């Protein structure tokens, strides 16, 4: 018999979970105004809200915490982080920030101006928020295949090079501060970008005199998919793939809460010393001195260690296989899920799940509420609420995909948890015809409304 696959780590510390009754959950979700961000964590049994900052650090990372250097300036922890970034990505300059959006805030303060255009692949919500806040616009150049959840394309995060070139042609280079490539593409379903596409984007950027920024939260999962799916990379190590990927970038922003497996942290990587100097001013203003930027020394230590661990093939293999396991279980049970499975999450197609519910009643959010009521599982809407209103017309924007994201924290849950989630969704699927009332908005913020929106039953 072939030996079955087993995880590449074992558990040393555990945290107890809280079960609840359906009656309790009915009350809690009403009190939370049908917004799962408003639930207390102890009201949740299995928390798949996000993989951001929710991972389990390793024994090595915890021991790095003990040796953190808390000096205000020039801490050894800063140099550890600097060396990890140079080794892994090849960037000679970097600024630490407290998380990914802080990196965007600092960098975009230098680079993005009123009227600018930023092409990219389905910009992440905070990235788009920071662009639109500066009265610039994000142009989505993702390939069309990304918007059909049933097409099996290995690299659904890819940019359509034709769309990209049309955008680059349409504006003068000084109006395009950079092209954003999101690795993996979170908003289109944790879908990877191929090396070939990165090469193509970089070539176009050079042709039109524009910079390339990698939004790098899940760069290592992206490298894993290149190794598994792209011809010619099977025998190349993850670290070598990452090094090659970043030859096609001028800049990076990183939310270290994802692939660096820490609970908080981020950074910006630069090749250009002048940009680094300009951004340093904003870093000092918004984040802290340039050798800590909103992070403790111990956190920088754990982050550096996490970058090395997060780029180990054995770890990534366990990680991505677990996500695939949940996807496969759901598929076997007949629940409509996005294919192929992404790196950090499984996306349930709420348009196929609840086709009769009007879109104005927020299909994916309604599904999130039903899944919570069913089993205390917290997932997150990636759909109309997240898409915000059009900044000009203030109308709801209806994205092509209306998804429920089941996001898997790193090294946290077992496959038994995945089984429970799959069966819970199957139960909701079996009674989908009875879900005839969606949700309506009672109160919302002008931007990034999904975090704080208040809803009631329609
Ligand atoms: C999480 C994330 C961000 C923002 O990072 P935070 O650490 O949450 O501020 C930006 N881009 C992508 C692709 C992300 O996944």
CSV table of C-alpha atoms and ligand atoms in Angstrom, one decimal:
chain,number,residue,atom,x,y,z
A,1,UNK,CA,0.0,0.0,0.0
A,2,UNK,CA,1.1,3.5,-0.6
A,3,UNK,CA,1.6,5.4,2.6
A,4,UNK,CA,-1.1,8.2,3.0
A,5,UNK,CA,0.0,11.8,3.2
A,6,UNK,CA,0.5,13.2,6.7
A,7,UNK,CA,1.2,16.7,8.0
A,8,UNK,CA,4.8,17.9,8.2
A,9,UNK,CA,4.5,19.1,11.8
A,10,UNK,CA,3.0,18.1,15.1
A,11,UNK,CA,1.1,20.0,17.8
A,12,UNK,CA,2.8,21.3,20.9
A,13,UNK,CA,0.4,23.9,22.3
A,14,UNK,CA,-3.4,23.7,22.1
A,15,UNK,CA,-6.3,26.2,22.5
A,16,UNK,CA,-9.8,25.0,23.5
A,17,UNK,CA,-12.8,25.7,21.3
A,18,UNK,CA,-16.3,26.7,22.3
A,19,UNK,CA,-19.4,24.8,21.0
A,20,UNK,CA,-22.8,26.6,21.1
A,21,UNK,CA,-26.4,25.8,20.4
A,22,UNK,CA,-28.4,27.0,17.4
A,23,UNK,CA,-30.6,29.1,19.7
A,24,UNK,CA,-27.5,30.9,21.1
A,25,UNK,CA,-26.2,31.5,17.6
A,26,UNK,CA,-29.6,32.9,16.4
A,27,UNK,CA,-29.4,35.5,19.2
A,28,UNK,CA,-25.7,36.3,18.7
A,29,UNK,CA,-25.9,36.9,15.0
A,30,UNK,CA,-28.9,39.2,15.5
A,31,UNK,CA,-26.9,41.1,18.1
A,32,UNK,CA,-24.0,41.2,15.6
A,33,UNK,CA,-26.3,42.9,13.0
A,34,UNK,CA,-25.8,40.0,10.7
A,35,UNK,CA,-22.1,41.0,10.3
A,36,UNK,CA,-19.8,38.2,11.2
A,37,UNK,CA,-17.0,40.7,12.0
A,38,UNK,CA,-19.1,41.7,15.0
A,39,UNK,CA,-19.2,38.3,16.6
A,40,UNK,CA,-17.1,37.7,19.6
A,41,UNK,CA,-14.5,35.0,18.9
A,42,UNK,CA,-15.9,32.8,21.7
A,43,UNK,CA,-19.2,32.7,19.8
A,44,UNK,CA,-17.4,31.0,16.9
A,45,UNK,CA,-16.5,27.3,16.8
A,46,UNK,CA,-14.4,27.1,13.7
A,47,UNK,CA,-13.1,30.5,12.5
A,48,UNK,CA,-12.5,30.7,8.8
A,49,UNK,CA,-13.0,34.5,8.6
A,50,UNK,CA,-9.4,35.0,7.5
A,51,UNK,CA,-6.0,33.5,7.3
A,52,UNK,CA,-4.5,36.8,8.2
A,53,UNK,CA,-2.6,36.8,11.4
A,54,UNK,CA,-4.4,33.7,12.6
A,55,UNK,CA,-1.6,31.2,11.9
A,56,UNK,CA,0.2,29.2,14.6
A,57,UNK,CA,3.8,30.2,15.1
A,58,UNK,CA,6.4,27.4,15.4
A,59,UNK,CA,8.6,26.6,18.4
A,60,UNK,CA,11.4,28.3,16.5
A,61,UNK,CA,9.4,31.5,16.0
A,62,UNK,CA,8.5,31.5,19.7
A,63,UNK,CA,12.1,31.1,20.7
A,64,UNK,CA,13.0,34.0,18.3
A,65,UNK,CA,10.5,36.1,20.3
A,66,UNK,CA,12.7,35.7,23.4
A,67,UNK,CA,15.8,37.0,21.7
A,68,UNK,CA,14.1,40.1,20.1
A,69,UNK,CA,16.1,43.3,20.4
A,70,UNK,CA,13.9,46.1,21.5
A,71,UNK,CA,16.4,48.9,20.8
A,72,UNK,CA,14.7,52.0,19.3
A,73,UNK,CA,17.2,52.2,16.5
A,74,UNK,CA,19.5,49.7,14.8
A,75,UNK,CA,18.1,46.6,16.6
A,76,UNK,CA,19.6,43.3,15.7
A,77,UNK,CA,16.0,42.2,14.9
A,78,UNK,CA,15.8,44.8,12.2
A,79,UNK,CA,19.0,43.4,10.6
A,80,UNK,CA,17.7,39.9,10.9
A,81,UNK,CA,14.6,41.0,8.9
A,82,UNK,CA,16.7,42.9,6.5
A,83,UNK,CA,18.8,39.9,5.8
A,84,UNK,CA,15.8,37.6,5.3
A,85,UNK,CA,14.3,40.1,2.8
A,86,UNK,CA,17.6,40.4,0.9
A,87,UNK,CA,18.1,36.6,0.9
A,88,UNK,CA,14.6,35.7,-0.2
A,89,UNK,CA,13.4,38.5,-2.4
A,90,UNK,CA,16.7,40.2,-3.4
A,91,UNK,CA,15.6,43.7,-2.3
A,92,UNK,CA,18.4,45.8,-0.9
A,93,UNK,CA,16.1,48.3,0.8
A,94,UNK,CA,13.1,47.8,3.0
A,95,UNK,CA,10.9,49.5,5.6
A,96,UNK,CA,9.1,47.6,8.3
A,97,UNK,CA,5.4,48.5,8.9
A,98,UNK,CA,2.8,47.2,11.3
A,99,UNK,CA,0.8,45.3,8.6
A,100,UNK,CA,0.2,45.2,4.8
A,101,UNK,CA,-2.1,48.1,4.5
A,102,UNK,CA,0.3,50.3,6.4
A,103,UNK,CA,2.9,49.4,3.8
A,104,UNK,CA,0.4,50.5,1.1
A,105,UNK,CA,-0.3,53.7,3.0
A,106,UNK,CA,3.4,54.6,3.3
A,107,UNK,CA,4.4,53.7,-0.3
A,108,UNK,CA,1.3,55.1,-1.9
A,109,UNK,CA,1.8,58.4,0.0
A,110,UNK,CA,4.9,58.8,-2.2
A,111,UNK,CA,3.7,57.3,-5.4
A,112,UNK,CA,0.0,57.6,-6.0
A,113,UNK,CA,-1.6,61.0,-6.9
A,114,UNK,CA,-5.0,62.4,-7.8
A,115,UNK,CA,-6.0,61.2,-11.3
A,116,UNK,CA,-3.5,58.3,-11.4
A,117,UNK,CA,-4.3,54.9,-12.8
A,118,UNK,CA,-3.1,51.7,-11.3
A,119,UNK,CA,-3.6,48.6,-13.4
A,120,UNK,CA,-3.5,45.2,-11.7
A,121,UNK,CA,-5.1,41.8,-11.2
A,122,UNK,CA,-8.3,42.2,-9.0
A,123,UNK,CA,-6.7,44.6,-6.5
A,124,UNK,CA,-7.2,43.6,-2.9
A,125,UNK,CA,-9.7,45.7,-1.0
A,126,UNK,CA,-7.2,47.7,1.1
A,127,UNK,CA,-5.1,48.2,-1.9
A,128,UNK,CA,-8.0,49.6,-3.9
A,129,UNK,CA,-9.1,51.6,-0.8
A,130,UNK,CA,-5.7,53.3,-0.6
A,131,UNK,CA,-5.7,54.0,-4.4
A,132,UNK,CA,-9.3,55.4,-4.4
A,133,UNK,CA,-8.7,57.4,-1.2
A,134,UNK,CA,-6.1,59.3,-3.2
A,135,UNK,CA,-8.6,59.9,-6.0
A,136,UNK,CA,-6.8,57.5,-8.3
A,137,UNK,CA,-8.4,54.5,-10.0
A,138,UNK,CA,-7.7,50.8,-10.0
A,139,UNK,CA,-8.1,49.1,-13.4
A,140,UNK,CA,-8.7,45.4,-13.2
A,141,UNK,CA,-6.8,43.5,-15.9
A,142,UNK,CA,-7.4,40.0,-14.7
A,143,UNK,CA,-7.9,37.3,-17.4
A,144,UNK,CA,-11.6,36.6,-18.1
A,145,UNK,CA,-11.3,32.9,-17.1
A,146,UNK,CA,-10.9,34.1,-13.5
A,147,UNK,CA,-14.6,35.1,-13.5
A,148,UNK,CA,-15.9,31.6,-14.4
A,149,UNK,CA,-15.7,29.5,-11.3
A,150,UNK,CA,-16.0,26.3,-13.2
A,151,UNK,CA,-13.1,26.8,-15.8
A,152,UNK,CA,-10.0,24.8,-14.8
A,153,UNK,CA,-7.3,27.2,-15.6
A,154,UNK,CA,-4.0,26.7,-13.6
A,155,UNK,CA,-3.2,30.4,-13.2
A,156,UNK,CA,-6.4,32.3,-12.8
A,157,UNK,CA,-4.5,35.1,-11.1
A,158,UNK,CA,-2.9,36.0,-14.4
A,159,UNK,CA,-3.2,39.5,-15.9
A,160,UNK,CA,-4.6,39.7,-19.4
A,161,UNK,CA,-1.5,41.2,-21.2
A,162,UNK,CA,-3.7,42.6,-23.9
A,163,UNK,CA,-6.0,44.4,-21.4
A,164,UNK,CA,-2.8,45.6,-19.6
A,165,UNK,CA,-1.2,46.9,-22.7
A,166,UNK,CA,-4.4,48.8,-23.7
A,167,UNK,CA,-4.4,50.4,-20.3
A,168,UNK,CA,-0.7,51.3,-20.5
A,169,UNK,CA,-1.3,52.8,-23.9
A,170,UNK,CA,-4.3,54.8,-22.8
A,171,UNK,CA,-2.4,57.0,-20.2
A,172,UNK,CA,0.9,58.7,-20.1
A,173,UNK,CA,3.5,56.8,-18.0
A,174,UNK,CA,3.6,59.6,-15.4
A,175,UNK,CA,-0.1,58.9,-14.6
A,176,UNK,CA,0.7,55.2,-13.9
A,177,UNK,CA,2.8,54.9,-10.7
A,178,UNK,CA,3.0,51.1,-11.0
A,179,UNK,CA,1.3,48.0,-12.0
A,180,UNK,CA,0.1,45.9,-9.0
A,181,UNK,CA,0.5,42.1,-9.3
A,182,UNK,CA,-1.2,40.4,-6.4
A,183,UNK,CA,0.4,37.1,-5.4
A,184,UNK,CA,-1.7,35.0,-5.1
A,185,UNK,CA,-4.7,36.9,-6.4
A,186,UNK,CA,-6.9,37.1,-3.3
A,187,UNK,CA,-9.9,38.8,-4.8
A,188,UNK,CA,-10.2,36.3,-7.6
A,189,UNK,CA,-10.0,33.3,-5.2
A,190,UNK,CA,-6.4,32.8,-4.0
A,191,UNK,CA,-5.4,32.0,-7.6
A,192,UNK,CA,-1.8,32.0,-8.6
A,193,UNK,CA,0.0,34.0,-11.3
A,194,UNK,CA,2.4,32.1,-13.5
A,195,UNK,CA,6.1,32.9,-14.0
A,196,UNK,CA,5.4,33.3,-17.7
A,197,UNK,CA,2.8,36.0,-16.8
A,198,UNK,CA,5.1,37.7,-14.4
A,199,UNK,CA,7.7,37.8,-17.2
A,200,UNK,CA,5.1,39.2,-19.6
A,201,UNK,CA,4.0,41.9,-17.2
A,202,UNK,CA,7.5,43.0,-16.5
A,203,UNK,CA,8.3,43.2,-20.2
A,204,UNK,CA,5.3,45.4,-20.8
A,205,UNK,CA,6.1,47.6,-17.8
A,206,UNK,CA,9.6,48.1,-19.3
A,207,UNK,CA,8.3,48.9,-22.7
A,208,UNK,CA,6.0,51.6,-21.3
A,209,UNK,CA,8.4,52.9,-18.6
A,210,UNK,CA,6.2,51.9,-15.7
A,211,UNK,CA,7.2,50.1,-12.4
A,212,UNK,CA,5.9,46.8,-11.1
A,213,UNK,CA,4.8,46.3,-7.5
A,214,UNK,CA,4.1,42.8,-6.1
A,215,UNK,CA,1.4,42.8,-3.5
A,216,UNK,CA,3.1,39.8,-1.8
A,217,UNK,CA,0.9,38.5,1.0
A,218,UNK,CA,0.9,34.9,-0.4
A,219,UNK,CA,4.0,34.9,-2.5
A,220,UNK,CA,5.1,31.5,-1.2
A,221,UNK,CA,1.8,29.8,-2.0
A,222,UNK,CA,2.1,31.4,-5.4
A,223,UNK,CA,5.6,29.9,-5.8
A,224,UNK,CA,4.3,26.5,-4.7
A,225,UNK,CA,1.7,26.5,-7.5
A,226,UNK,CA,4.4,27.5,-10.0
A,227,UNK,CA,6.4,24.5,-8.9
A,228,UNK,CA,3.4,22.1,-9.0
A,229,UNK,CA,1.7,23.5,-12.2
A,230,UNK,CA,4.1,25.3,-14.4
A,231,UNK,CA,6.2,23.4,-16.9
A,232,UNK,CA,9.9,23.5,-16.1
A,233,UNK,CA,9.6,24.3,-12.4
A,234,UNK,CA,9.0,20.8,-10.9
A,235,UNK,CA,12.6,20.4,-9.9
A,236,UNK,CA,13.3,24.0,-8.9
A,237,UNK,CA,13.2,24.8,-5.1
A,238,UNK,CA,10.6,27.2,-3.7
A,239,UNK,CA,13.4,29.6,-2.7
A,240,UNK,CA,14.8,29.7,-6.3
A,241,UNK,CA,11.3,30.1,-7.7
A,242,UNK,CA,10.7,33.1,-5.4
A,243,UNK,CA,14.0,34.6,-6.3
A,244,UNK,CA,13.1,34.3,-10.0
A,245,UNK,CA,9.6,35.8,-9.4
A,246,UNK,CA,11.0,38.9,-7.8
A,247,UNK,CA,13.4,39.6,-10.6
A,248,UNK,CA,10.3,40.9,-12.3
A,249,UNK,CA,9.4,43.3,-9.5
A,250,UNK,CA,10.6,46.8,-8.7
A,251,UNK,CA,8.8,47.0,-5.4
A,252,UNK,CA,6.9,44.9,-3.0
A,253,UNK,CA,4.4,45.4,-0.2
A,254,UNK,CA,3.9,42.5,2.2
A,255,UNK,CA,1.3,41.6,4.7
A,256,UNK,CA,3.4,39.3,6.8
A,257,UNK,CA,0.3,38.0,8.6
A,258,UNK,CA,-0.1,35.6,5.7
A,259,UNK,CA,2.9,33.8,4.3
A,260,UNK,CA,5.4,34.9,7.0
A,261,UNK,CA,3.1,33.1,9.5
A,262,UNK,CA,3.1,35.9,12.2
A,263,UNK,CA,0.2,37.5,13.9
A,264,UNK,CA,1.1,41.0,13.0
A,265,UNK,CA,3.6,42.7,10.7
A,266,UNK,CA,4.4,43.9,7.2
A,267,UNK,CA,7.0,45.7,5.1
A,268,UNK,CA,7.9,47.4,1.9
A,269,UNK,CA,10.8,46.2,-0.3
A,270,UNK,CA,12.6,48.6,-2.7
A,271,UNK,CA,15.3,48.4,-5.3
A,272,UNK,CA,15.4,52.2,-5.8
A,273,UNK,CA,17.2,54.0,-3.0
A,274,UNK,CA,15.6,57.3,-3.8
A,275,UNK,CA,12.1,55.9,-3.4
A,276,UNK,CA,13.2,54.3,-0.2
A,277,UNK,CA,14.4,57.6,1.1
A,278,UNK,CA,11.1,59.4,0.2
A,279,UNK,CA,9.0,56.6,1.8
A,280,UNK,CA,11.1,56.7,4.9
A,281,UNK,CA,9.7,60.1,5.7
A,282,UNK,CA,6.1,58.8,5.7
A,283,UNK,CA,7.2,55.7,7.6
A,284,UNK,CA,8.5,57.8,10.4
A,285,UNK,CA,5.3,59.9,10.3
A,286,UNK,CA,2.8,57.0,10.2
A,287,UNK,CA,4.6,53.9,11.5
A,288,UNK,CA,7.8,54.6,13.5
A,289,UNK,CA,11.5,55.0,13.0
A,290,UNK,CA,12.8,53.2,9.9
A,291,UNK,CA,14.4,50.3,11.9
A,292,UNK,CA,11.2,49.2,13.6
A,293,UNK,CA,8.2,50.8,11.8
A,294,UNK,CA,5.4,49.8,14.1
A,295,UNK,CA,6.9,46.4,15.0
A,296,UNK,CA,8.5,45.2,18.2
A,297,UNK,CA,12.0,43.7,17.9
A,298,UNK,CA,10.6,40.3,18.9
A,299,UNK,CA,8.0,40.5,16.2
A,300,UNK,CA,10.7,41.3,13.6
A,301,UNK,CA,12.6,38.3,14.7
A,302,UNK,CA,9.6,36.0,14.4
A,303,UNK,CA,8.8,37.5,11.0
A,304,UNK,CA,12.3,36.8,9.7
A,305,UNK,CA,12.1,33.2,10.9
A,306,UNK,CA,8.6,32.9,9.5
A,307,UNK,CA,9.8,33.9,6.0
A,308,UNK,CA,12.3,31.1,6.0
A,309,UNK,CA,9.7,28.5,7.3
A,310,UNK,CA,7.0,29.8,5.0
A,311,UNK,CA,9.1,29.1,2.0
A,312,UNK,CA,9.8,25.4,2.9
A,313,UNK,CA,8.2,23.0,0.5
A,314,UNK,CA,7.1,20.6,3.2
A,315,UNK,CA,5.2,23.3,5.0
A,316,UNK,CA,3.6,24.6,1.8
A,317,UNK,CA,2.6,21.1,0.7
A,318,UNK,CA,0.8,20.5,4.0
A,319,UNK,CA,-0.8,23.9,3.8
A,320,UNK,CA,-2.1,23.8,0.3
A,321,UNK,CA,-3.2,20.1,0.5
A,322,UNK,CA,-5.4,20.9,3.5
A,323,UNK,CA,-7.1,23.7,1.6
A,324,UNK,CA,-7.6,21.2,-1.3
A,325,UNK,CA,-8.9,18.6,1.0
A,326,UNK,CA,-11.8,20.9,2.1
A,327,UNK,CA,-12.4,21.7,-1.5
A,328,UNK,CA,-12.6,18.1,-2.5
A,329,UNK,CA,-14.9,17.2,0.3
A,330,UNK,CA,-17.3,20.0,-0.7
A,331,UNK,CA,-17.1,18.9,-4.3
A,332,UNK,CA,-18.0,15.3,-3.4
A,333,UNK,CA,-21.0,16.6,-1.4
A,334,UNK,CA,-22.2,18.6,-4.5
A,335,UNK,CA,-21.6,22.1,-3.1
A,336,UNK,CA,-20.6,24.6,-5.9
A,337,UNK,CA,-17.0,25.6,-5.3
A,338,UNK,CA,-14.5,27.6,-7.3
A,339,UNK,CA,-12.1,25.5,-9.4
A,340,UNK,CA,-9.2,24.9,-9.3
A,341,UNK,CA,-8.9,25.3,-5.5
A,342,UNK,CA,-6.9,28.3,-4.3
A,343,UNK,CA,-4.0,28.4,-2.0
A,344,UNK,CA,-5.4,29.8,1.2
A,345,UNK,CA,-9.2,29.3,0.9
A,346,UNK,CA,-12.1,27.6,-0.7
A,347,UNK,CA,-14.6,29.8,-2.4
A,348,UNK,CA,-18.2,28.8,-2.5
A,349,UNK,CA,-20.1,30.1,-5.5
A,350,UNK,CA,-23.1,31.9,-3.9
A,351,UNK,CA,-24.6,32.8,-7.2
A,352,UNK,CA,-24.9,29.1,-8.0
A,353,UNK,CA,-25.8,28.3,-4.4
A,354,UNK,CA,-28.7,30.8,-4.0
A,355,UNK,CA,-29.6,31.8,-7.6
A,356,UNK,CA,-33.1,32.8,-6.8
A,357,UNK,CA,-32.2,35.2,-4.1
A,358,UNK,CA,-32.0,38.7,-5.6
A,359,UNK,CA,-28.5,40.0,-5.7
A,360,UNK,CA,-29.5,43.2,-3.9
A,361,UNK,CA,-30.2,40.9,-0.9
A,362,UNK,CA,-26.5,39.9,-0.7
A,363,UNK,CA,-26.3,36.2,-1.6
A,364,UNK,CA,-22.9,35.5,-0.2
A,365,UNK,CA,-23.5,37.3,3.1
A,366,UNK,CA,-26.8,35.5,3.5
A,367,UNK,CA,-24.9,32.2,3.0
A,368,UNK,CA,-22.3,33.3,5.6
A,369,UNK,CA,-25.1,33.8,8.1
A,370,UNK,CA,-26.7,30.4,7.3
A,371,UNK,CA,-23.4,28.6,7.7
A,372,UNK,CA,-22.8,30.3,11.1
A,373,UNK,CA,-26.3,29.3,12.3
A,374,UNK,CA,-25.8,25.7,11.1
A,375,UNK,CA,-22.5,25.0,12.8
A,376,UNK,CA,-20.9,28.0,14.4
A,377,UNK,CA,-18.5,28.3,11.4
A,378,UNK,CA,-17.4,31.8,10.5
A,379,UNK,CA,-16.7,32.5,6.9
A,380,UNK,CA,-16.5,35.7,5.0
A,381,UNK,CA,-18.4,37.4,2.1
A,382,UNK,CA,-16.3,38.2,-1.0
A,383,UNK,CA,-19.0,39.8,-3.0
A,384,UNK,CA,-21.2,42.8,-3.2
A,385,UNK,CA,-20.6,44.1,0.3
A,386,UNK,CA,-16.9,43.9,-0.2
A,387,UNK,CA,-17.1,45.6,-3.6
A,388,UNK,CA,-18.4,48.8,-2.0
A,389,UNK,CA,-20.3,51.4,-4.0
A,390,UNK,CA,-19.0,53.1,-7.1
A,391,UNK,CA,-17.1,56.1,-5.9
A,392,UNK,CA,-18.8,58.3,-8.6
A,393,UNK,CA,-22.4,57.1,-8.8
A,394,UNK,CA,-22.6,55.7,-5.2
A,395,UNK,CA,-24.6,52.7,-6.7
A,396,UNK,CA,-23.8,49.2,-5.4
A,397,UNK,CA,-21.2,47.5,-7.6
A,398,UNK,CA,-22.1,44.0,-8.4
A,399,UNK,CA,-18.9,42.0,-9.0
A,400,UNK,CA,-19.0,39.1,-11.4
A,401,UNK,CA,-18.3,36.7,-8.6
A,402,UNK,CA,-20.4,36.5,-5.5
A,403,UNK,CA,-18.3,34.2,-3.2
A,404,UNK,CA,-18.3,32.9,0.3
A,405,UNK,CA,-14.7,32.4,1.4
A,406,UNK,CA,-13.7,29.6,3.8
A,407,UNK,CA,-10.2,30.8,4.7
A,408,UNK,CA,-7.9,28.3,6.4
A,409,UNK,CA,-5.5,29.6,9.0
A,410,UNK,CA,-2.0,28.2,8.8
A,411,UNK,CA,-1.1,25.2,11.0
A,412,UNK,CA,-4.2,25.6,13.1
A,413,UNK,CA,-7.1,23.3,12.3
A,414,UNK,CA,-7.1,19.5,11.5
A,415,UNK,CA,-8.9,17.8,8.7
A,416,UNK,CA,-11.6,16.7,11.1
A,417,UNK,CA,-12.5,20.4,11.3
A,418,UNK,CA,-12.5,20.5,7.6
A,419,UNK,CA,-14.9,17.6,7.5
A,420,UNK,CA,-17.3,19.4,9.9
A,421,UNK,CA,-17.3,22.5,7.7
A,422,UNK,CA,-18.0,20.5,4.6
A,423,UNK,CA,-21.0,18.7,6.1
A,424,UNK,CA,-22.3,21.9,7.6
A,425,UNK,CA,-22.3,23.5,4.2
A,426,UNK,CA,-23.9,20.5,2.6
A,427,UNK,CA,-26.7,20.7,5.2
A,428,UNK,CA,-27.3,24.4,4.2
A,429,UNK,CA,-27.2,23.4,0.5
A,430,UNK,CA,-29.8,20.7,1.1
A,431,UNK,CA,-32.2,23.4,2.5
A,432,UNK,CA,-31.2,26.1,0.0
A,433,UNK,CA,-34.8,26.3,-1.4
A,434,UNK,CA,-36.0,27.5,2.0
A,435,UNK,CA,-33.6,30.4,2.0
A,436,UNK,CA,-35.8,33.0,0.5
A,437,UNK,CA,-35.0,36.1,2.6
A,438,UNK,CA,-31.7,37.8,2.2
A,439,UNK,CA,-30.3,40.8,4.0
A,440,UNK,CA,-30.6,44.6,3.7
A,441,UNK,CA,-28.2,47.3,4.8
A,442,UNK,CA,-29.2,49.5,7.8
A,443,UNK,CA,-25.9,51.4,8.2
A,444,UNK,CA,-22.7,51.4,6.2
A,445,UNK,CA,-19.3,53.3,6.0
A,446,UNK,CA,-18.4,55.2,2.8
A,447,UNK,CA,-15.4,52.9,2.0
A,448,UNK,CA,-14.5,49.3,3.1
A,449,UNK,CA,-18.0,49.0,4.4
A,450,UNK,CA,-18.0,45.2,4.9
A,451,UNK,CA,-16.0,45.5,8.1
A,452,UNK,CA,-18.6,47.6,9.9
A,453,UNK,CA,-21.8,47.3,7.9
A,454,UNK,CA,-25.0,46.7,9.9
A,455,UNK,CA,-27.7,44.5,8.3
A,456,UNK,CA,-31.2,43.1,9.0
A,457,UNK,CA,-33.2,40.3,7.5
A,458,UNK,CA,-35.0,41.4,4.3
B,1,LIG,C1,-4.1,41.0,3.7
B,1,LIG,C2,-3.7,41.6,2.4
B,1,LIG,C3,-3.4,43.0,2.3
B,1,LIG,C4,-3.4,43.9,3.5
B,1,LIG,O1,-2.7,43.5,4.6
B,1,LIG,P1,-3.0,43.7,6.1
B,1,LIG,O2,-1.9,43.1,6.8
B,1,LIG,O3,-4.3,43.0,6.4
B,1,LIG,O4,-3.1,45.1,6.3
B,1,LIG,C5,-3.0,43.5,1.1
B,1,LIG,N1,-3.0,42.7,0.0
B,1,LIG,C6,-3.3,41.4,0.0
B,1,LIG,C7,-3.3,40.6,-1.2
B,1,LIG,C8,-3.7,40.8,1.2
B,1,LIG,O5,-4.1,39.5,1.3
